[in-house]
Short mmCIF file of C-alpha atoms in Angstrom, two decimals:
data_model
loop_
_atom_site.label_atom_id
_atom_site.label_comp_id
_atom_site.label_asym_id
_atom_site.label_seq_id
_atom_site.Cartn_x
_atom_site.Cartn_y
_atom_site.Cartn_z
CA MET A 1 390.40 38.40 267.44
CA SER A 2 387.01 37.98 269.02
CA VAL A 3 384.26 35.98 267.38
CA ASN A 4 382.31 39.14 266.68
CA SER A 5 385.06 41.32 265.25
CA ALA A 6 384.83 42.57 261.71
CA ASP A 7 387.43 40.97 259.54
CA GLY A 8 388.83 41.26 256.07
CA PRO A 9 389.41 38.67 253.35
CA GLY A 10 391.39 35.49 254.01
CA GLU A 11 390.54 31.85 254.54
CA VAL A 12 388.09 30.24 256.90
CA ASP A 13 387.36 26.60 257.69
CA VAL A 14 383.63 25.95 257.51
CA VAL A 15 382.62 23.13 259.86
CA LEU A 16 379.09 21.81 259.38
CA VAL A 17 377.93 19.76 262.35
CA LYS A 18 374.82 17.58 262.40
CA ALA A 19 373.56 15.63 265.41
CA GLY A 20 376.80 16.30 267.26
CA ARG A 21 379.10 15.01 264.50
CA THR A 22 381.08 16.82 261.84
CA LYS A 23 379.19 16.29 258.59
CA ILE A 24 381.66 18.15 256.38
CA ARG A 25 384.64 20.46 256.80
CA TYR A 26 386.12 22.57 254.02
CA THR A 27 388.18 25.70 253.48
CA GLY A 28 386.66 28.72 251.80
CA GLU A 29 387.66 32.24 250.98
CA LEU A 30 386.44 34.67 253.61
CA LEU A 31 384.86 37.51 251.62
CA ALA A 32 383.45 39.52 254.52
CA ASP A 33 382.63 39.46 258.22
CA ASP A 34 380.76 42.51 259.47
CA GLY A 35 380.26 41.09 262.96
CA THR A 36 376.75 39.80 262.16
CA ARG A 37 377.03 38.17 258.73
CA VAL A 38 379.93 36.08 257.45
CA THR A 39 380.31 35.61 253.69
CA VAL A 40 382.42 32.77 252.29
CA ARG A 41 383.12 31.56 248.74
CA ALA A 42 384.06 27.94 248.22
CA PRO A 43 384.00 25.31 245.50
CA TRP A 44 381.52 22.41 245.76
CA ALA A 45 382.94 20.45 248.68
CA GLY A 46 381.10 17.20 248.02
CA SER A 47 382.60 14.25 246.27
CA GLY A 48 381.42 13.85 242.68
CA VAL A 49 377.95 14.86 241.54
CA ARG A 50 374.93 15.20 243.81
CA ASP A 51 371.73 15.12 241.78
CA PHE A 52 368.64 16.22 243.71
CA GLY A 53 366.38 15.93 240.66
CA PHE A 54 365.69 19.67 240.64
CA VAL A 55 369.38 20.73 240.71
CA ARG A 56 372.78 19.09 240.35
CA PHE A 57 375.78 20.06 242.44
CA GLU A 58 378.97 19.04 240.68
CA PRO A 59 382.71 19.63 240.61
CA GLY A 60 383.41 23.15 239.42
CA ASP A 61 380.31 24.66 241.05
CA VAL A 62 381.02 27.69 243.22
CA PHE A 63 379.07 28.49 246.38
CA THR A 64 378.87 31.97 247.87
CA GLU A 65 377.67 31.27 251.38
CA TYR A 66 376.03 33.69 253.79
CA TYR A 67 375.98 32.86 257.51
CA TRP A 68 374.47 34.92 260.30
CA ARG A 69 375.29 35.07 263.98
CA ASP A 70 371.73 36.21 264.77
CA ARG A 71 369.60 34.14 262.38
CA TRP A 72 368.69 30.48 262.21
CA TYR A 73 369.71 29.89 258.60
CA ALA A 74 372.48 30.04 256.02
CA VAL A 75 371.93 30.89 252.34
CA LYS A 76 374.20 29.48 249.65
CA GLU A 77 374.18 30.95 246.15
CA VAL A 78 375.14 28.20 243.69
CA ARG A 79 376.79 28.90 240.34
CA SER A 80 378.12 26.52 237.72
CA ALA A 81 381.78 26.48 236.72
CA THR A 82 380.86 28.89 233.89
CA GLY A 83 379.21 31.33 236.32
CA THR A 84 375.59 30.50 235.49
CA LEU A 85 373.35 30.96 238.52
CA LYS A 86 371.65 27.67 239.47
CA GLY A 87 369.83 29.02 242.52
CA TRP A 88 370.04 29.21 246.29
CA TYR A 89 370.26 26.33 248.73
CA CYS A 90 369.23 27.42 252.22
CA ASP A 91 370.14 25.45 255.33
CA ILE A 92 368.22 25.89 258.56
CA THR A 93 370.92 26.09 261.23
CA ARG A 94 371.60 27.45 264.65
CA PRO A 95 373.25 30.88 264.45
CA ALA A 96 376.83 30.57 263.18
CA VAL A 97 379.80 30.87 265.52
CA ARG A 98 383.16 32.09 264.27
CA SER A 99 386.25 31.54 266.34
CA GLY A 100 389.45 32.59 264.61
CA PRO A 101 389.86 30.65 261.37
CA GLU A 102 386.86 28.38 262.02
CA LEU A 103 383.17 28.94 261.29
CA LEU A 104 380.96 26.44 263.12
CA VAL A 105 377.46 25.82 261.80
CA GLU A 106 374.97 23.32 263.25
CA ASP A 107 372.62 21.88 260.62
CA LEU A 108 369.04 21.33 261.86
CA ASP A 109 367.93 19.14 258.92
CA LEU A 110 365.45 21.53 257.31
CA ASP A 111 366.38 23.07 253.94
CA LEU A 112 364.86 25.26 251.25
CA TRP A 113 365.69 25.49 247.54
CA ARG A 114 364.98 28.51 245.32
CA SER A 115 365.78 28.23 241.62
CA ALA A 116 367.60 31.02 239.80
CA ASP A 117 364.37 32.25 238.18
CA GLY A 118 362.39 31.96 241.41
CA THR A 119 359.75 29.65 239.95
CA ASP A 120 360.82 26.59 241.96
CA VAL A 121 360.73 27.07 245.72
CA ARG A 122 360.62 23.91 247.79
CA ARG A 123 360.92 22.91 251.42
CA LEU A 124 363.23 19.95 251.92
CA ASP A 125 363.90 17.30 254.55
CA GLU A 126 360.92 18.01 256.79
CA ASP A 127 360.73 14.26 257.43
CA GLU A 128 364.36 14.21 258.64
CA PHE A 129 363.62 17.16 260.91
CA ALA A 130 360.63 15.36 262.44
CA GLU A 131 362.71 12.21 262.94
CA SER A 132 365.56 14.16 264.56
CA GLY A 133 363.56 14.54 267.77
CA LEU A 134 364.57 18.18 268.17
CA ALA A 135 360.98 19.16 268.97
CA GLU A 136 361.19 16.96 272.06
CA THR A 137 364.80 17.57 273.10
CA ASP A 138 364.95 21.31 272.40
CA PRO A 139 361.48 22.73 271.67
CA LYS A 140 362.72 26.34 271.53
CA ALA A 141 365.32 25.45 268.87
CA ALA A 142 362.74 23.46 266.91
CA ALA A 143 360.34 26.42 266.95
CA ALA A 144 363.13 28.79 265.85
CA ALA A 145 364.05 26.40 263.02
CA LEU A 146 360.49 26.18 261.73
CA SER A 147 360.07 29.95 261.98
CA ALA A 148 363.31 30.44 260.01
CA LEU A 149 362.09 28.07 257.29
CA ASP A 150 358.79 29.98 257.05
CA GLU A 151 360.65 33.30 256.84
CA LEU A 152 362.94 32.07 254.06
CA GLU A 153 360.05 30.58 252.12
CA THR A 154 358.17 33.88 252.30
CA LEU A 155 361.21 35.76 251.03
CA ALA A 156 361.87 33.18 248.30
CA ARG A 157 358.28 33.24 247.05
CA GLY A 158 358.02 36.96 246.55
CA GLY A 159 359.54 38.78 249.41
CA ASP A 160 362.74 40.69 248.91
CA PHE A 161 365.06 37.68 248.70
CA SER A 162 367.84 39.59 246.92
CA ALA A 163 367.91 42.22 249.70
CA LEU A 164 368.72 39.46 252.18
CA LEU A 165 372.07 38.95 250.43
CA ALA A 166 372.90 42.56 249.52
#
């Protein structure tokens, strides 16, 4: 199977890399792969509760994750164990690479949160992005990351955010 072939349901190992190191690795259910976008469903892979102040990720939460091979972001729909939509956590990443059972995603520090009702849209970790030095070491990637964050924010604030995931 090539990395761009369409594929049916099964399992996939999501490998999130940051600054050259594996940040987290987990297995999810592969819902779809149309050759451009890969959709995965997985339970909250963190240990315990992660409280950001504006949202809590906790055991039992379910993430439906959308990754693109041609875009610099991933969008994760977050639902509670009871199915209540909490919102969308968006990671700014290099385009995803799928090779067999593994989906490799490189986190570029920038994130965006959009609440379920759309009233809370916030850019996250811009300080971490600045400290990463990406603007100096890979200016083209840094520009693509910032452009992706702007695009997602525009969609989240009133653009057609739901169409992005349809």
